[in-house]
Amino acid sequence: MTTEALYDYIIVGGGTAGCVLASRLLECQSSLSVLLIEAGGDVTNNPHVWQPLDAGNLHFSDIDFKYFTVPQKHLDNKPRYVCGIKALSGAIAINAGGWIRGDAQDYDEWAREVQDDRWSYKGQLPYFRRSEHHFDPDADPLQHGLQGPMHTSSVTTSGRKYPLRETILTAWKRLGLKEVKDANNGFPQGVAELVENRRDGLRQLTSQVYPLAGAQIMTETMVKRVTLTDAHGSKVATGVELADGRQLHVKSGGEVLLCGGAYRSPQILMLSGIGPQNKLAKHNIPQQVDSPWVGKNFHDHQMIFRYWKLRHPEKGLAMGSPAFADPTFTRGNPADWLATMTVRTTGLKAAIAKDEGTSKIDDDHVLLKGQRSHLEMNVLYAAFGAEQIGLQIPVDGTAIMSYYMACLPSSRGSITLASTDPAAHPVIDPNYCGTHADRFVMREGWRVSSRLMLETPEGKELVADEITPEGEQCLSSTASDEDIDRRINMGGVSCSHPAASCSMGKVVDAECRVKGVQGLRVVDASVIPVPLAAHYQVPVFALAEQAVDIILEARSKLDL
């Protein structure tokens, strides 16, 4: 079954990257025919999308794929929920909104990995600026954009004045962290004010801030595979086949652009016969292109929450208290500061040595060189999500929470097929804490959070105790590795930053072209080849902005 319409570009996935591509391609060349296909629907009328604090109502809703990992060996051998959104605009419809660009060192490692400086921090900086409408008009214009479509705000510029602001800042400084005025300039280490992509306290949907006028949009439509043909001894993408059997095609010289994200893009490639032979044969899928790295190199940020009983809840310090009622508090996450730090070199070296089976680790090892940003930490003036560890904590202003995220996991997992049904969930295995190095970093995060809340004068005055699962005690910074590991195994969860399952340099080249196929690119977080100490919406915006330039430059060289 084939439809007659032909397109210059068929974009599969209407999330962040897909919307940016469609919008910018048409902005630059309005005569292009662009089809954008999204598995979910338009969520602009969903009442829970716009207010930042309503996002919890969207998890396990009809816009959530409700993905779960396979049982995780190092997390009590239990599956973990991983959020996957089906909606025009994608994950930005539900995410926490952290506008965290990350560490320049990580982007430079990306560039080294793919041997192309366009993906270094300096190479991506013009695209960070292009996507951003920075909240501070006096910010460094070399670092920040003031004309981009995505508006950002800080806690201060949103008008939020939380009662614990100075208390938490002072506690962080006692641990030796310096206050950083701008953590989105490539040098985030220290403690900086939280920045979010909110405008007037509301969420911004990519499909609105990047106008889609001129694009043909198909929502609630599942793509099964990319259709391929043989031409001059190589494979060429001719279009896509939908789950209902319809086929849609690109014009001669046109392209299919996969933007399905780190879960769906490798799934679609494998359903198209592009992938490792053994994985395809398992489902009787004829191999079209031998691409052994499809679905491999997958990683995700792991995080853990801890919960703290306030010593003086009557002061109105947290959500749920009648005194915590300033209307501005609805304009963003209930937090002031984000801390970014490295970890102790000696312990990390020893862990890496165990992983690599050697007695000597050089200081220029990728996880050590330059004092990498291994941990992100935060204190939130609320308590939610405790059900993961068997707690029921009422949101009544009597408790707060902290979290930390391991930014640079060395563990690698996989995305594979469960069946040939495009609607079936892929098999997701992040392999959390699969290396000694990752387990060391997670323990370090635990110890730092214990020092912050239990050992600083501010922390001791603020909290009476940790709220722990039944049978567990509060673990201090001097607790044993075994005790801390037990708590991490119990409480470790996904930060919903999946990446690398179609890695640049392995599955796609430095121009996002799928190796071995003409007219097919992947443009989403699945191509990011190395972990970044970032919240991945920021690099995905930049990735898509740069991909537009790459695609249009290639088009200009065609004889169309």
mmCIF file with all atom_site columns, N, CA and C in Angstrom, residues 108-165:
data_model
loop_
_atom_site.group_PDB
_atom_site.id
_atom_site.type_symbol
_atom_site.label_atom_id
_atom_site.label_alt_id
_atom_site.label_comp_id
_atom_site.label_asym_id
_atom_site.label_entity_id
_atom_site.label_seq_id
_atom_site.pdbx_PDB_ins_code
_atom_site.Cartn_x
_atom_site.Cartn_y
_atom_site.Cartn_z
_atom_site.occupancy
_atom_site.B_iso_or_equiv
_atom_site.pdbx_formal_charge
_atom_site.auth_seq_id
_atom_site.auth_comp_id
_atom_site.auth_asym_id
_atom_site.auth_atom_id
_atom_site.pdbx_PDB_model_num
ATOM 1   N N  . ASP A 1 108 ? 34.276 18.177 24.116 1.00 0.00 ? 108 ASP A N  1
ATOM 2   C CA . ASP A 1 108 ? 35.582 17.999 23.471 1.00 0.00 ? 108 ASP A CA 1
ATOM 3   C C  . ASP A 1 108 ? 35.925 16.518 23.345 1.00 0.00 ? 108 ASP A C  1
ATOM 4   N N  . GLU A 1 109 ? 35.487 15.724 24.325 1.00 0.00 ? 109 GLU A N  1
ATOM 5   C CA . GLU A 1 109 ? 35.680 14.278 24.232 1.00 0.00 ? 109 GLU A CA 1
ATOM 6   C C  . GLU A 1 109 ? 34.824 13.703 23.102 1.00 0.00 ? 109 GLU A C  1
ATOM 7   N N  . TRP A 1 110 ? 33.618 14.209 22.942 1.00 0.00 ? 110 TRP A N  1
ATOM 8   C CA . TRP A 1 110 ? 32.756 13.826 21.809 1.00 0.00 ? 110 TRP A CA 1
ATOM 9   C C  . TRP A 1 110 ? 33.486 14.083 20.500 1.00 0.00 ? 110 TRP A C  1
ATOM 10  N N  . ALA A 1 111 ? 34.068 15.262 20.359 1.00 0.00 ? 111 ALA A N  1
ATOM 11  C CA . ALA A 1 111 ? 34.777 15.602 19.125 1.00 0.00 ? 111 ALA A CA 1
ATOM 12  C C  . ALA A 1 111 ? 35.959 14.673 18.888 1.00 0.00 ? 111 ALA A C  1
ATOM 13  N N  . ARG A 1 112 ? 36.701 14.357 19.958 1.00 0.00 ? 112 ARG A N  1
ATOM 14  C CA . ARG A 1 112 ? 37.841 13.429 19.810 1.00 0.00 ? 112 ARG A CA 1
ATOM 15  C C  . ARG A 1 112 ? 37.351 12.041 19.400 1.00 0.00 ? 112 ARG A C  1
ATOM 16  N N  . GLU A 1 113 ? 36.226 11.642 19.967 1.00 0.00 ? 113 GLU A N  1
ATOM 17  C CA . GLU A 1 113 ? 35.688 10.319 19.670 1.00 0.00 ? 113 GLU A CA 1
ATOM 18  C C  . GLU A 1 113 ? 35.355 10.179 18.187 1.00 0.00 ? 113 GLU A C  1
ATOM 19  N N  . VAL A 1 114 ? 34.825 11.231 17.580 1.00 0.00 ? 114 VAL A N  1
ATOM 20  C CA . VAL A 1 114 ? 34.385 11.149 16.180 1.00 0.00 ? 114 VAL A CA 1
ATOM 21  C C  . VAL A 1 114 ? 35.350 11.852 15.228 1.00 0.00 ? 114 VAL A C  1
ATOM 22  N N  . GLN A 1 115 ? 36.432 12.402 15.793 1.00 0.00 ? 115 GLN A N  1
ATOM 23  C CA . GLN A 1 115 ? 37.483 13.068 15.013 1.00 0.00 ? 115 GLN A CA 1
ATOM 24  C C  . GLN A 1 115 ? 36.911 14.187 14.137 1.00 0.00 ? 115 GLN A C  1
ATOM 25  N N  . ASP A 1 116 ? 36.097 15.028 14.783 1.00 0.00 ? 116 ASP A N  1
ATOM 26  C CA . ASP A 1 116 ? 35.475 16.133 14.062 1.00 0.00 ? 116 ASP A CA 1
ATOM 27  C C  . ASP A 1 116 ? 35.194 17.254 15.059 1.00 0.00 ? 116 ASP A C  1
ATOM 28  N N  . ASP A 1 117 ? 35.881 18.374 14.893 1.00 0.00 ? 117 ASP A N  1
ATOM 29  C CA . ASP A 1 117 ? 35.773 19.469 15.845 1.00 0.00 ? 117 ASP A CA 1
ATOM 30  C C  . ASP A 1 117 ? 34.418 20.173 15.820 1.00 0.00 ? 117 ASP A C  1
ATOM 31  N N  . ARG A 1 118 ? 33.578 19.871 14.847 1.00 0.00 ? 118 ARG A N  1
ATOM 32  C CA . ARG A 1 118 ? 32.247 20.467 14.863 1.00 0.00 ? 118 ARG A CA 1
ATOM 33  C C  . ARG A 1 118 ? 31.463 20.061 16.110 1.00 0.00 ? 118 ARG A C  1
ATOM 34  N N  . TRP A 1 119 ? 31.847 18.952 16.728 1.00 0.00 ? 119 TRP A N  1
ATOM 35  C CA . TRP A 1 119 ? 31.117 18.447 17.881 1.00 0.00 ? 119 TRP A CA 1
ATOM 36  C C  . TRP A 1 119 ? 31.828 18.759 19.197 1.00 0.00 ? 119 TRP A C  1
ATOM 37  N N  . SER A 1 120 ? 32.892 19.566 19.141 1.00 0.00 ? 120 SER A N  1
ATOM 38  C CA . SER A 1 120 ? 33.540 20.064 20.350 1.00 0.00 ? 120 SER A CA 1
ATOM 39  C C  . SER A 1 120 ? 32.669 21.143 20.990 1.00 0.00 ? 120 SER A C  1
ATOM 40  N N  . TYR A 1 121 ? 33.053 21.578 22.158 1.00 0.00 ? 121 TYR A N  1
ATOM 41  C CA . TYR A 1 121 ? 32.279 22.652 22.799 1.00 0.00 ? 121 TYR A CA 1
ATOM 42  C C  . TYR A 1 121 ? 32.317 23.906 21.926 1.00 0.00 ? 121 TYR A C  1
ATOM 43  N N  . LYS A 1 122 ? 33.495 24.252 21.440 1.00 0.00 ? 122 LYS A N  1
ATOM 44  C CA . LYS A 1 122 ? 33.615 25.435 20.590 1.00 0.00 ? 122 LYS A CA 1
ATOM 45  C C  . LYS A 1 122 ? 32.794 25.264 19.314 1.00 0.00 ? 122 LYS A C  1
ATOM 46  N N  . GLY A 1 123 ? 32.799 24.057 18.755 1.00 0.00 ? 123 GLY A N  1
ATOM 47  C CA . GLY A 1 123 ? 32.055 23.802 17.534 1.00 0.00 ? 123 GLY A CA 1
ATOM 48  C C  . GLY A 1 123 ? 30.555 23.868 17.722 1.00 0.00 ? 123 GLY A C  1
ATOM 49  N N  . GLN A 1 124 ? 30.082 23.489 18.906 1.00 0.00 ? 124 GLN A N  1
ATOM 50  C CA . GLN A 1 124 ? 28.646 23.485 19.162 1.00 0.00 ? 124 GLN A CA 1
ATOM 51  C C  . GLN A 1 124 ? 28.134 24.800 19.759 1.00 0.00 ? 124 GLN A C  1
ATOM 52  N N  . LEU A 1 125 ? 29.059 25.646 20.192 1.00 0.00 ? 125 LEU A N  1
ATOM 53  C CA . LEU A 1 125 ? 28.662 26.883 20.856 1.00 0.00 ? 125 LEU A CA 1
ATOM 54  C C  . LEU A 1 125 ? 27.725 27.758 20.013 1.00 0.00 ? 125 LEU A C  1
ATOM 55  N N  . PRO A 1 126 ? 27.960 27.921 18.715 1.00 0.00 ? 126 PRO A N  1
ATOM 56  C CA . PRO A 1 126 ? 27.015 28.731 17.931 1.00 0.00 ? 126 PRO A CA 1
ATOM 57  C C  . PRO A 1 126 ? 25.588 28.176 17.956 1.00 0.00 ? 126 PRO A C  1
ATOM 58  N N  . TYR A 1 127 ? 25.473 26.871 18.120 1.00 0.00 ? 127 TYR A N  1
ATOM 59  C CA . TYR A 1 127 ? 24.149 26.238 18.100 1.00 0.00 ? 127 TYR A CA 1
ATOM 60  C C  . TYR A 1 127 ? 23.492 26.268 19.476 1.00 0.00 ? 127 TYR A C  1
ATOM 61  N N  . PHE A 1 128 ? 24.309 26.252 20.537 1.00 0.00 ? 128 PHE A N  1
ATOM 62  C CA . PHE A 1 128 ? 23.751 26.536 21.859 1.00 0.00 ? 128 PHE A CA 1
ATOM 63  C C  . PHE A 1 128 ? 23.127 27.933 21.848 1.00 0.00 ? 128 PHE A C  1
ATOM 64  N N  . ARG A 1 129 ? 23.886 28.882 21.291 1.00 0.00 ? 129 ARG A N  1
ATOM 65  C CA . ARG A 1 129 ? 23.390 30.259 21.258 1.00 0.00 ? 129 ARG A CA 1
ATOM 66  C C  . ARG A 1 129 ? 22.160 30.393 20.361 1.00 0.00 ? 129 ARG A C  1
ATOM 67  N N  . ARG A 1 130 ? 22.159 29.700 19.239 1.00 0.00 ? 130 ARG A N  1
ATOM 68  C CA . ARG A 1 130 ? 21.062 29.828 18.287 1.00 0.00 ? 130 ARG A CA 1
ATOM 69  C C  . ARG A 1 130 ? 19.731 29.373 18.889 1.00 0.00 ? 130 ARG A C  1
ATOM 70  N N  . SER A 1 131 ? 19.768 28.370 19.741 1.00 0.00 ? 131 SER A N  1
ATOM 71  C CA . SER A 1 131 ? 18.529 27.817 20.298 1.00 0.00 ? 131 SER A CA 1
ATOM 72  C C  . SER A 1 131 ? 18.037 28.583 21.516 1.00 0.00 ? 131 SER A C  1
ATOM 73  N N  . GLU A 1 132 ? 18.877 29.446 22.092 1.00 0.00 ? 132 GLU A N  1
ATOM 74  C CA . GLU A 1 132 ? 18.630 29.981 23.433 1.00 0.00 ? 132 GLU A CA 1
ATOM 75  C C  . GLU A 1 132 ? 18.236 31.461 23.416 1.00 0.00 ? 132 GLU A C  1
ATOM 76  N N  . HIS A 1 133 ? 17.251 31.780 24.251 1.00 0.00 ? 133 HIS A N  1
ATOM 77  C CA . HIS A 1 133 ? 16.937 33.175 24.590 1.00 0.00 ? 133 HIS A CA 1
ATOM 78  C C  . HIS A 1 133 ? 17.269 33.319 26.072 1.00 0.00 ? 133 HIS A C  1
ATOM 79  N N  . HIS A 1 134 ? 18.513 33.708 26.339 1.00 0.00 ? 134 HIS A N  1
ATOM 80  C CA . HIS A 1 134 ? 19.030 33.708 27.708 1.00 0.00 ? 134 HIS A CA 1
ATOM 81  C C  . HIS A 1 134 ? 18.331 34.764 28.561 1.00 0.00 ? 134 HIS A C  1
ATOM 82  N N  . PHE A 1 135 ? 18.163 34.439 29.829 1.00 0.00 ? 135 PHE A N  1
ATOM 83  C CA . PHE A 1 135 ? 17.406 35.301 30.733 1.00 0.00 ? 135 PHE A CA 1
ATOM 84  C C  . PHE A 1 135 ? 18.128 36.601 31.077 1.00 0.00 ? 135 PHE A C  1
ATOM 85  N N  . ASP A 1 136 ? 19.451 36.634 30.926 1.00 0.00 ? 136 ASP A N  1
ATOM 86  C CA . ASP A 1 136 ? 20.223 37.806 31.334 1.00 0.00 ? 136 ASP A CA 1
ATOM 87  C C  . ASP A 1 136 ? 20.712 38.557 30.103 1.00 0.00 ? 136 ASP A C  1
ATOM 88  N N  . PRO A 1 137 ? 20.153 39.727 29.810 1.00 0.00 ? 137 PRO A N  1
ATOM 89  C CA . PRO A 1 137 ? 20.574 40.463 28.616 1.00 0.00 ? 137 PRO A CA 1
ATOM 90  C C  . PRO A 1 137 ? 22.020 40.950 28.676 1.00 0.00 ? 137 PRO A C  1
ATOM 91  N N  . ASP A 1 138 ? 22.602 40.924 29.881 1.00 0.00 ? 138 ASP A N  1
ATOM 92  C CA . ASP A 1 138 ? 23.989 41.369 30.031 1.00 0.00 ? 138 ASP A CA 1
ATOM 93  C C  . ASP A 1 138 ? 24.969 40.202 30.083 1.00 0.00 ? 138 ASP A C  1
ATOM 94  N N  . ALA A 1 139 ? 24.505 39.008 29.781 1.00 0.00 ? 139 ALA A N  1
ATOM 95  C CA . ALA A 1 139 ? 25.369 37.827 29.801 1.00 0.00 ? 139 ALA A CA 1
ATOM 96  C C  . ALA A 1 139 ? 26.412 37.907 28.685 1.00 0.00 ? 139 ALA A C  1
ATOM 97  N N  . ASP A 1 140 ? 27.440 37.104 28.823 1.00 0.00 ? 140 ASP A N  1
ATOM 98  C CA . ASP A 1 140 ? 28.511 37.051 27.833 1.00 0.00 ? 140 ASP A CA 1
ATOM 99  C C  . ASP A 1 140 ? 27.933 36.638 26.484 1.00 0.00 ? 140 ASP A C  1
ATOM 100 N N  . PRO A 1 141 ? 27.969 37.513 25.482 1.00 0.00 ? 141 PRO A N  1
ATOM 101 C CA . PRO A 1 141 ? 27.371 37.172 24.186 1.00 0.00 ? 141 PRO A CA 1
ATOM 102 C C  . PRO A 1 141 ? 28.126 36.084 23.436 1.00 0.00 ? 141 PRO A C  1
ATOM 103 N N  . LEU A 1 142 ? 29.351 35.798 23.856 1.00 0.00 ? 142 LEU A N  1
ATOM 104 C CA . LEU A 1 142 ? 30.085 34.691 23.238 1.00 0.00 ? 142 LEU A CA 1
ATOM 105 C C  . LEU A 1 142 ? 29.561 33.344 23.733 1.00 0.00 ? 142 LEU A C  1
ATOM 106 N N  . GLN A 1 143 ? 28.916 33.358 24.901 1.00 0.00 ? 143 GLN A N  1
ATOM 107 C CA . GLN A 1 143 ? 28.421 32.116 25.496 1.00 0.00 ? 143 GLN A CA 1
ATOM 108 C C  . GLN A 1 143 ? 26.917 31.928 25.343 1.00 0.00 ? 143 GLN A C  1
ATOM 109 N N  . HIS A 1 144 ? 26.178 33.023 25.276 1.00 0.00 ? 144 HIS A N  1
ATOM 110 C CA . HIS A 1 144 ? 24.724 32.908 25.350 1.00 0.00 ? 144 HIS A CA 1
ATOM 111 C C  . HIS A 1 144 ? 24.027 33.638 24.215 1.00 0.00 ? 144 HIS A C  1
ATOM 112 N N  . GLY A 1 145 ? 22.919 33.052 23.783 1.00 0.00 ? 145 GLY A N  1
ATOM 113 C CA . GLY A 1 145 ? 22.089 33.664 22.761 1.00 0.00 ? 145 GLY A CA 1
ATOM 114 C C  . GLY A 1 145 ? 20.954 34.449 23.377 1.00 0.00 ? 145 GLY A C  1
ATOM 115 N N  . LEU A 1 146 ? 20.611 35.569 22.758 1.00 0.00 ? 146 LEU A N  1
ATOM 116 C CA . LEU A 1 146 ? 19.528 36.413 23.243 1.00 0.00 ? 146 LEU A CA 1
ATOM 117 C C  . LEU A 1 146 ? 18.365 36.478 22.267 1.00 0.00 ? 146 LEU A C  1
ATOM 118 N N  . GLN A 1 147 ? 18.488 35.781 21.130 1.00 0.00 ? 147 GLN A N  1
ATOM 119 C CA . GLN A 1 147 ? 17.458 35.841 20.096 1.00 0.00 ? 147 GLN A CA 1
ATOM 120 C C  . GLN A 1 147 ? 16.836 34.483 19.790 1.00 0.00 ? 147 GLN A C  1
ATOM 121 N N  . GLY A 1 148 ? 17.285 33.418 20.463 1.00 0.00 ? 148 GLY A N  1
ATOM 122 C CA . GLY A 1 148 ? 16.788 32.083 20.165 1.00 0.00 ? 148 GLY A CA 1
ATOM 123 C C  . GLY A 1 148 ? 15.355 31.879 20.623 1.00 0.00 ? 148 GLY A C  1
ATOM 124 N N  . PRO A 1 149 ? 14.723 30.823 20.169 1.00 0.00 ? 149 PRO A N  1
ATOM 125 C CA . PRO A 1 149 ? 13.307 30.594 20.490 1.00 0.00 ? 149 PRO A CA 1
ATOM 126 C C  . PRO A 1 149 ? 13.037 30.072 21.893 1.00 0.00 ? 149 PRO A C  1
ATOM 127 N N  . MET A 1 150 ? 14.026 29.397 22.502 1.00 0.00 ? 150 MET A N  1
ATOM 128 C CA . MET A 1 150 ? 13.773 28.767 23.801 1.00 0.00 ? 150 MET A CA 1
ATOM 129 C C  . MET A 1 150 ? 14.222 29.690 24.937 1.00 0.00 ? 150 MET A C  1
ATOM 130 N N  . HIS A 1 151 ? 13.266 30.212 25.664 1.00 0.00 ? 151 HIS A N  1
ATOM 131 C CA . HIS A 1 151 ? 13.556 31.137 26.756 1.00 0.00 ? 151 HIS A CA 1
ATOM 132 C C  . HIS A 1 151 ? 14.001 30.371 28.000 1.00 0.00 ? 151 HIS A C  1
ATOM 133 N N  . THR A 1 152 ? 14.934 30.963 28.719 1.00 0.00 ? 152 THR A N  1
ATOM 134 C CA . THR A 1 152 ? 15.378 30.381 29.982 1.00 0.00 ? 152 THR A CA 1
ATOM 135 C C  . THR A 1 152 ? 15.117 31.376 31.111 1.00 0.00 ? 152 THR A C  1
ATOM 136 N N  . SER A 1 153 ? 15.123 30.847 32.317 1.00 0.00 ? 153 SER A N  1
ATOM 137 C CA . SER A 1 153 ? 14.971 31.703 33.496 1.00 0.00 ? 153 SER A CA 1
ATOM 138 C C  . SER A 1 153 ? 15.763 31.102 34.644 1.00 0.00 ? 153 SER A C  1
ATOM 139 N N  . SER A 1 154 ? 16.232 31.949 35.514 1.00 0.00 ? 154 SER A N  1
ATOM 140 C CA . SER A 1 154 ? 16.871 31.498 36.745 1.00 0.00 ? 154 SER A CA 1
ATOM 141 C C  . SER A 1 154 ? 15.857 31.587 37.872 1.00 0.00 ? 154 SER A C  1
ATOM 142 N N  . VAL A 1 155 ? 16.216 31.066 39.028 1.00 0.00 ? 155 VAL A N  1
ATOM 143 C CA . VAL A 1 155 ? 15.320 31.172 40.178 1.00 0.00 ? 155 VAL A CA 1
ATOM 144 C C  . VAL A 1 155 ? 15.044 32.642 40.484 1.00 0.00 ? 155 VAL A C  1
ATOM 145 N N  . THR A 1 156 ? 16.098 33.442 40.446 1.00 0.00 ? 156 THR A N  1
ATOM 146 C CA . THR A 1 156 ? 15.947 34.861 40.760 1.00 0.00 ? 156 THR A CA 1
ATOM 147 C C  . THR A 1 156 ? 15.071 35.587 39.757 1.00 0.00 ? 156 THR A C  1
ATOM 148 N N  . THR A 1 157 ? 15.322 35.373 38.455 1.00 0.00 ? 157 THR A N  1
ATOM 149 C CA . THR A 1 157 ? 14.545 36.108 37.452 1.00 0.00 ? 157 THR A CA 1
ATOM 150 C C  . THR A 1 157 ? 13.097 35.637 37.396 1.00 0.00 ? 157 THR A C  1
ATOM 151 N N  . SER A 1 158 ? 12.813 34.449 37.920 1.00 0.00 ? 158 SER A N  1
ATOM 152 C CA . SER A 1 158 ? 11.418 33.990 37.980 1.00 0.00 ? 158 SER A CA 1
ATOM 153 C C  . SER A 1 158 ? 10.676 34.603 39.159 1.00 0.00 ? 158 SER A C  1
ATOM 154 N N  . GLY A 1 159 ? 11.426 35.249 40.069 1.00 0.00 ? 159 GLY A N  1
ATOM 155 C CA . GLY A 1 159 ? 10.802 35.891 41.227 1.00 0.00 ? 159 GLY A CA 1
ATOM 156 C C  . GLY A 1 159 ? 10.671 35.012 42.450 1.00 0.00 ? 159 GLY A C  1
ATOM 157 N N  . ARG A 1 160 ? 11.171 33.756 42.374 1.00 0.00 ? 160 ARG A N  1
ATOM 158 C CA . ARG A 1 160 ? 11.050 32.863 43.527 1.00 0.00 ? 160 ARG A CA 1
ATOM 159 C C  . ARG A 1 160 ? 12.076 33.247 44.603 1.00 0.00 ? 160 ARG A C  1
ATOM 160 N N  . LYS A 1 161 ? 11.601 33.368 45.839 1.00 0.00 ? 161 LYS A N  1
ATOM 161 C CA . LYS A 1 161 ? 12.474 33.677 46.971 1.00 0.00 ? 161 LYS A CA 1
ATOM 162 C C  . LYS A 1 161 ? 12.218 32.643 48.059 1.00 0.00 ? 161 LYS A C  1
ATOM 163 N N  . TYR A 1 162 ? 12.943 31.552 47.957 1.00 0.00 ? 162 TYR A N  1
ATOM 164 C CA . TYR A 1 162 ? 12.740 30.450 48.897 1.00 0.00 ? 162 TYR A CA 1
ATOM 165 C C  . TYR A 1 162 ? 13.409 30.746 50.235 1.00 0.00 ? 162 TYR A C  1
ATOM 166 N N  . PRO A 1 163 ? 12.793 30.316 51.329 1.00 0.00 ? 163 PRO A N  1
ATOM 167 C CA . PRO A 1 163 ? 13.358 30.630 52.653 1.00 0.00 ? 163 PRO A CA 1
ATOM 168 C C  . PRO A 1 163 ? 14.682 29.938 52.959 1.00 0.00 ? 163 PRO A C  1
ATOM 169 N N  . LEU A 1 164 ? 14.994 28.842 52.252 1.00 0.00 ? 164 LEU A N  1
ATOM 170 C CA . LEU A 1 164 ? 16.235 28.108 52.543 1.00 0.00 ? 164 LEU A CA 1
ATOM 171 C C  . LEU A 1 164 ? 17.383 28.472 51.607 1.00 0.00 ? 164 LEU A C  1
ATOM 172 N N  . ARG A 1 165 ? 17.207 29.494 50.796 1.00 0.00 ? 165 ARG A N  1
ATOM 173 C CA . ARG A 1 165 ? 18.197 29.826 49.784 1.00 0.00 ? 165 ARG A CA 1
ATOM 174 C C  . ARG A 1 165 ? 19.608 30.006 50.376 1.00 0.00 ? 165 ARG A C  1
#
